[in-house]
């Protein structure tokens, strides 16, 4: 199977907060044609993994970035953080938020020009947000805000897009639209998406990555019950249509961790 060229090489990564070990001994490679679904229990370290990749939290071990990811001497990655209600407090408009995704390539100081507005309007249209350009972000619904943050992450056309639980606040209709959009974007960039909605995610992504203090990349998008057991994943499987909704119980046994220790 062709995996394209390597964008990110992670070796023996560790993340800790004071005495709390969030991640340890993590090895992971991310390739240019990847569409990875990241799953794992709450507190398993998923957000910590992507924050380490983004260089916004301290870590041990190494993260190397491929040449093609570099712009202006720094890795350029589209990132949509996990959204909390706090984020809505900033008094800026939808258009400004989306254009702020261009900051890195154009510097902080100049004001935005016509070309940048045009690009922002184009991505907003792709996310079905036309008409909301001048709305303050505090006046958006959770789902709308998430779509705006997605636009901000893709406006600069990154080679890698990382989304931390982008469907938390969105309704079913937008969830489908989002997955459609990601499906198209996956031809243009590598995508890493964290999600609890593993029923849907496994049908959208190409590979699954399990995160629970350790990280394991599976070379398929099929999630087996054994995998869930191995990674202690008390996950909800949410499916749409006629398929019943299943909730898996929490598993306390984690053979993978025992092997590693
Ligand atoms: N800023 C922080 N300070 C202290 N501990 C933190 C901090 N951020 C995360 N942690 C801890 O690190 C561990 C991993 O957290 P992380 O947010 O990476 O998990 P997650 O898999 O993203 O969880 P969720 O599914 O709830 O988003 C948890 O035990 C969490 O409490
Ligand atoms: Mg998280």
Coordinates of C-alpha atoms and ligand atoms in Angstrom, one line a residue:
X1 CA 0.0 0.0 0.0
X2 CA 1.4 3.4 -0.9
X3 CA 1.5 5.8 2.0
X4 CA 2.9 8.8 0.3
X5 CA 5.8 10.6 1.8
X6 CA 6.1 11.0 5.6
X7 CA 4.9 14.3 7.1
X8 CA 5.5 13.6 10.8
X9 CA 7.8 11.1 12.7
X10 CA 7.1 10.8 16.4
X11 CA 9.6 8.8 18.5
X12 CA 9.4 8.0 22.2
X13 CA 7.1 11.0 22.9
X14 CA 6.0 11.6 26.4
X15 CA 3.6 14.3 27.8
X16 CA 3.1 14.9 31.5
X17 CA 1.3 17.5 33.5
X18 CA 3.0 17.7 36.9
X19 CA 2.8 14.1 38.2
X20 CA 0.2 13.0 35.8
X21 CA 1.5 11.1 32.8
X22 CA -0.8 11.7 29.8
X23 CA 1.3 9.9 27.2
X24 CA 4.5 7.8 27.2
X25 CA 6.6 5.9 24.7
X26 CA 4.6 7.1 21.8
X27 CA 5.9 6.2 18.3
X28 CA 3.7 7.3 15.4
X29 CA 4.2 8.1 11.7
X30 CA 1.8 10.3 9.7
X31 CA 1.9 10.2 5.9
X32 CA 0.9 12.6 3.2
X33 CA -2.1 10.5 2.1
X34 CA -3.3 9.6 5.6
X35 CA -6.9 10.0 6.8
X36 CA -6.5 8.9 10.5
X37 CA -9.3 8.5 13.0
X38 CA -8.0 8.9 16.6
X39 CA -10.1 7.2 19.2
X40 CA -9.6 6.5 23.0
X41 CA -11.3 7.1 26.3
X42 CA -11.8 10.6 27.9
X43 CA -8.5 11.6 29.4
X44 CA -6.6 9.1 27.3
X45 CA -4.3 11.7 25.9
X46 CA -5.8 12.4 22.4
X47 CA -5.8 16.2 22.7
X48 CA -2.3 16.1 24.4
X49 CA -1.0 14.1 21.4
X50 CA -2.2 16.7 18.9
X51 CA -1.1 19.6 21.0
X52 CA 2.4 18.1 21.2
X53 CA 2.3 17.8 17.4
X54 CA 1.2 21.5 17.2
X55 CA 4.1 22.4 19.5
X56 CA 1.8 24.1 22.0
X57 CA 2.6 21.9 25.0
X58 CA 6.0 20.7 26.3
X59 CA 7.0 17.1 25.7
X60 CA 9.8 14.6 25.9
X61 CA 11.0 12.5 22.9
X62 CA 11.1 13.8 19.3
X63 CA 8.7 15.0 16.7
X64 CA 10.2 15.6 13.3
X65 CA 8.4 17.4 10.5
X66 CA 8.9 16.5 6.9
X67 CA 10.2 19.2 4.5
X68 CA 6.9 19.5 2.7
X69 CA 5.2 20.6 5.9
X70 CA 7.5 23.4 6.5
X71 CA 6.6 27.0 5.5
X72 CA 8.8 29.9 6.5
X73 CA 11.0 27.6 8.7
X74 CA 8.1 26.3 10.8
X75 CA 5.7 23.3 10.4
X76 CA 2.5 24.5 8.9
X77 CA -0.5 22.5 10.1
X78 CA -4.2 23.3 10.0
X79 CA -5.6 22.8 13.5
X80 CA -9.1 22.9 14.9
X81 CA -8.8 22.7 18.7
X82 CA -11.4 21.0 20.9
X83 CA -13.9 23.7 21.5
X84 CA -15.0 24.9 24.9
X85 CA -17.7 27.5 25.7
X86 CA -14.8 29.9 26.7
X87 CA -13.8 30.3 23.1
X88 CA -16.9 32.1 22.3
X89 CA -16.0 35.1 24.5
X90 CA -13.8 36.7 21.9
X91 CA -15.6 39.7 20.3
X92 CA -14.6 39.2 16.7
X93 CA -16.5 38.4 13.6
X94 CA -16.7 35.1 11.6
X95 CA -14.8 36.6 8.7
X96 CA -12.0 37.8 11.0
X97 CA -11.7 34.4 12.7
X98 CA -11.5 32.6 9.3
X99 CA -8.9 35.1 8.0
X100 CA -6.8 34.8 11.2
X101 CA -6.0 31.3 9.8
X102 CA -3.8 33.2 7.3
X103 CA -1.8 35.0 9.9
X104 CA 1.2 32.8 9.8
X105 CA 1.8 33.2 6.1
X106 CA 1.2 37.0 6.1
X107 CA 2.4 38.2 9.5
X108 CA 0.3 39.7 12.2
X109 CA 0.4 43.4 11.5
X110 CA -1.0 44.2 8.1
X111 CA -4.8 44.5 7.8
X112 CA -6.6 42.0 5.6
X113 CA -7.0 42.8 1.9
X114 CA -9.6 42.0 -0.7
X115 CA -7.9 38.7 -1.8
X116 CA -8.0 37.4 1.8
X117 CA -11.7 38.3 2.2
X118 CA -12.4 36.5 -1.0
X119 CA -10.6 33.3 0.2
X120 CA -12.4 33.5 3.5
X121 CA -15.8 33.8 1.7
X122 CA -14.9 30.8 -0.4
X123 CA -14.1 28.5 2.5
X124 CA -17.2 29.7 4.4
X125 CA -19.3 28.8 1.3
X126 CA -17.7 25.3 1.3
X127 CA -18.9 24.9 5.0
X128 CA -22.4 26.3 4.2
X129 CA -21.8 29.4 6.3
X130 CA -22.5 32.0 3.7
X131 CA -24.4 34.9 5.2
X132 CA -22.8 34.7 8.6
X133 CA -19.6 36.6 7.6
X134 CA -20.2 39.6 9.9
X135 CA -21.8 37.8 12.8
X136 CA -19.8 38.0 16.1
X137 CA -18.6 34.5 17.0
X138 CA -20.3 34.8 20.4
X139 CA -23.6 34.8 18.6
X140 CA -23.1 31.5 16.9
X141 CA -24.4 28.1 17.8
X142 CA -21.9 25.6 18.9
X143 CA -22.1 23.8 15.6
X144 CA -21.7 27.0 13.6
X145 CA -18.7 27.9 15.6
X146 CA -17.1 24.6 14.9
X147 CA -17.6 25.0 11.2
X148 CA -16.0 28.5 11.4
X149 CA -13.0 27.0 13.2
X150 CA -12.8 24.4 10.5
X151 CA -12.7 27.2 7.9
X152 CA -10.0 28.9 9.8
X153 CA -8.0 25.7 9.8
X154 CA -8.2 25.1 6.0
X155 CA -8.1 28.6 4.6
X156 CA -4.3 28.4 4.3
X157 CA -4.5 25.1 2.4
X158 CA -2.2 23.1 4.8
X159 CA -0.8 19.7 3.9
X160 CA -2.0 18.3 7.2
X161 CA -5.3 19.1 8.9
X162 CA -5.9 18.1 12.5
X163 CA -9.4 18.2 14.0
X164 CA -10.0 17.6 17.7
X165 CA -13.6 16.4 18.1
X166 CA -15.1 18.5 15.4
X167 CA -18.6 17.0 15.8
X168 CA -19.2 17.6 19.5
X169 CA -21.8 20.3 19.0
X170 CA -23.0 19.7 15.5
X171 CA -26.3 18.3 14.4
X172 CA -26.7 15.2 12.3
X173 CA -27.1 17.1 9.1
X174 CA -23.9 19.1 9.5
X175 CA -22.1 16.0 10.7
X176 CA -22.8 14.4 7.3
X177 CA -21.8 17.6 5.5
X178 CA -18.6 17.8 7.6
X179 CA -17.7 14.2 6.7
X180 CA -18.5 14.9 3.0
X181 CA -16.3 18.0 3.1
X182 CA -13.5 16.0 4.8
X183 CA -13.8 13.3 2.2
X184 CA -13.1 15.9 -0.5
X185 CA -10.4 17.6 1.6
X186 CA -8.7 14.2 2.0
X187 CA -7.7 14.4 -1.6
X188 CA -5.9 17.7 -1.0
X189 CA -4.3 17.1 2.4
X190 CA -3.6 14.5 5.1
X191 CA -6.3 14.6 7.8
X192 CA -6.2 13.5 11.5
X193 CA -9.6 13.6 13.2
X194 CA -10.2 12.8 16.9
X195 CA -13.7 11.6 17.5
X196 CA -15.8 9.6 20.0
X197 CA -18.3 8.8 17.3
X198 CA -16.4 5.7 16.2
X199 CA -19.3 4.1 14.4
X200 CA -19.3 7.0 11.9
X201 CA -15.6 7.7 12.1
X202 CA -14.6 4.1 11.1
X203 CA -16.6 4.4 7.9
X204 CA -15.0 7.8 6.9
X205 CA -11.3 7.4 7.8
X206 CA -8.7 5.1 6.3
X207 CA -6.8 4.1 9.4
X208 CA -7.6 4.1 13.2
X209 CA -5.2 5.3 15.9
X210 CA -6.0 4.2 19.5
X211 CA -4.8 6.5 22.2
X212 CA -4.8 5.5 25.9
X213 CA -1.5 6.7 27.4
X214 CA 0.1 4.6 24.7
X215 CA -0.6 5.0 21.0
X216 CA -1.2 2.3 18.5
X217 CA -1.8 2.8 14.7
X218 CA -3.9 0.2 13.1
X219 CA -3.6 -0.5 9.4
X220 CA -7.3 -0.6 8.8
X221 CA -10.4 1.4 9.6
X222 CA -12.2 -1.5 11.1
X223 CA -12.6 -1.3 14.9
X224 CA -12.9 -4.7 16.5
X225 CA -14.3 -5.4 20.0
X226 CA -10.9 -6.7 20.9
X227 CA -9.2 -3.5 20.0
X228 CA -11.7 -1.6 22.2
X229 CA -10.9 -4.0 25.0
X230 CA -7.2 -3.7 24.5
X231 CA -7.3 0.1 24.6
X232 CA -9.7 0.4 27.5
X233 CA -12.1 2.4 25.4
X234 CA -15.5 3.0 27.0
X235 CA -16.7 4.4 23.7
X236 CA -20.2 5.1 22.4
X237 CA -20.9 3.6 19.0
X238 CA -23.3 6.0 17.5
X239 CA -24.7 5.0 14.1
X240 CA -27.3 6.6 11.9
X241 CA -30.4 5.2 10.2
X242 CA -31.8 1.8 11.2
X243 CA -28.7 0.5 13.0
X244 CA -29.2 0.3 16.7
X245 CA -27.2 2.5 19.1
X246 CA -24.7 0.5 21.1
X247 CA -22.9 1.6 24.2
X248 CA -19.9 -0.5 25.2
X249 CA -19.0 -0.9 28.9
X250 CA -15.7 0.3 30.3
X251 CA -12.9 -2.3 30.2
X252 CA -10.3 -2.2 32.9
X253 CA -7.9 -4.7 31.4
X254 CA -5.2 -3.2 29.1
X255 CA -2.8 -5.9 27.8
X256 CA -1.0 -3.4 25.6
X257 CA 0.0 -1.3 28.6
X258 CA 1.2 -4.4 30.5
X259 CA 3.4 -5.5 27.6
X260 CA 5.0 -2.1 27.5
X261 CA 5.7 -1.9 31.2
Ligands
LIG1 N1 -3.6 21.5 31.2 C1 -3.6 20.3 31.9 N2 -3.2 20.3 33.2 C2 -3.2 19.2 33.9 N3 -3.6 18.0 33.4 C3 -4.0 18.0 32.2 C4 -4.1 19.1 31.3 N4 -4.6 18.8 30.1 C5 -4.8 17.5 30.2 N5 -4.5 17.0 31.4 C6 -4.6 15.6 31.8 O1 -3.9 14.7 30.9 C7 -4.7 13.6 30.6 C8 -4.9 13.5 29.1 O2 -5.8 14.6 28.7 P1 -6.2 14.9 27.2 O3 -7.0 16.1 27.2 O4 -5.1 14.8 26.4 O5 -7.2 13.6 27.0 P2 -8.3 13.4 25.8 O6 -8.0 12.0 25.3 O7 -8.2 14.5 24.8 O8 -9.7 13.4 26.6 P3 -11.2 13.9 26.1 O9 -11.7 12.7 25.3 O10 -11.9 14.1 27.3 O11 -11.0 15.1 25.3 C9 -5.9 13.6 31.4 O12 -5.7 12.9 32.6 C10 -6.1 15.1 31.7 O13 -6.7 15.3 33.0
LIG2 MG1 -9.6 15.8 24.1

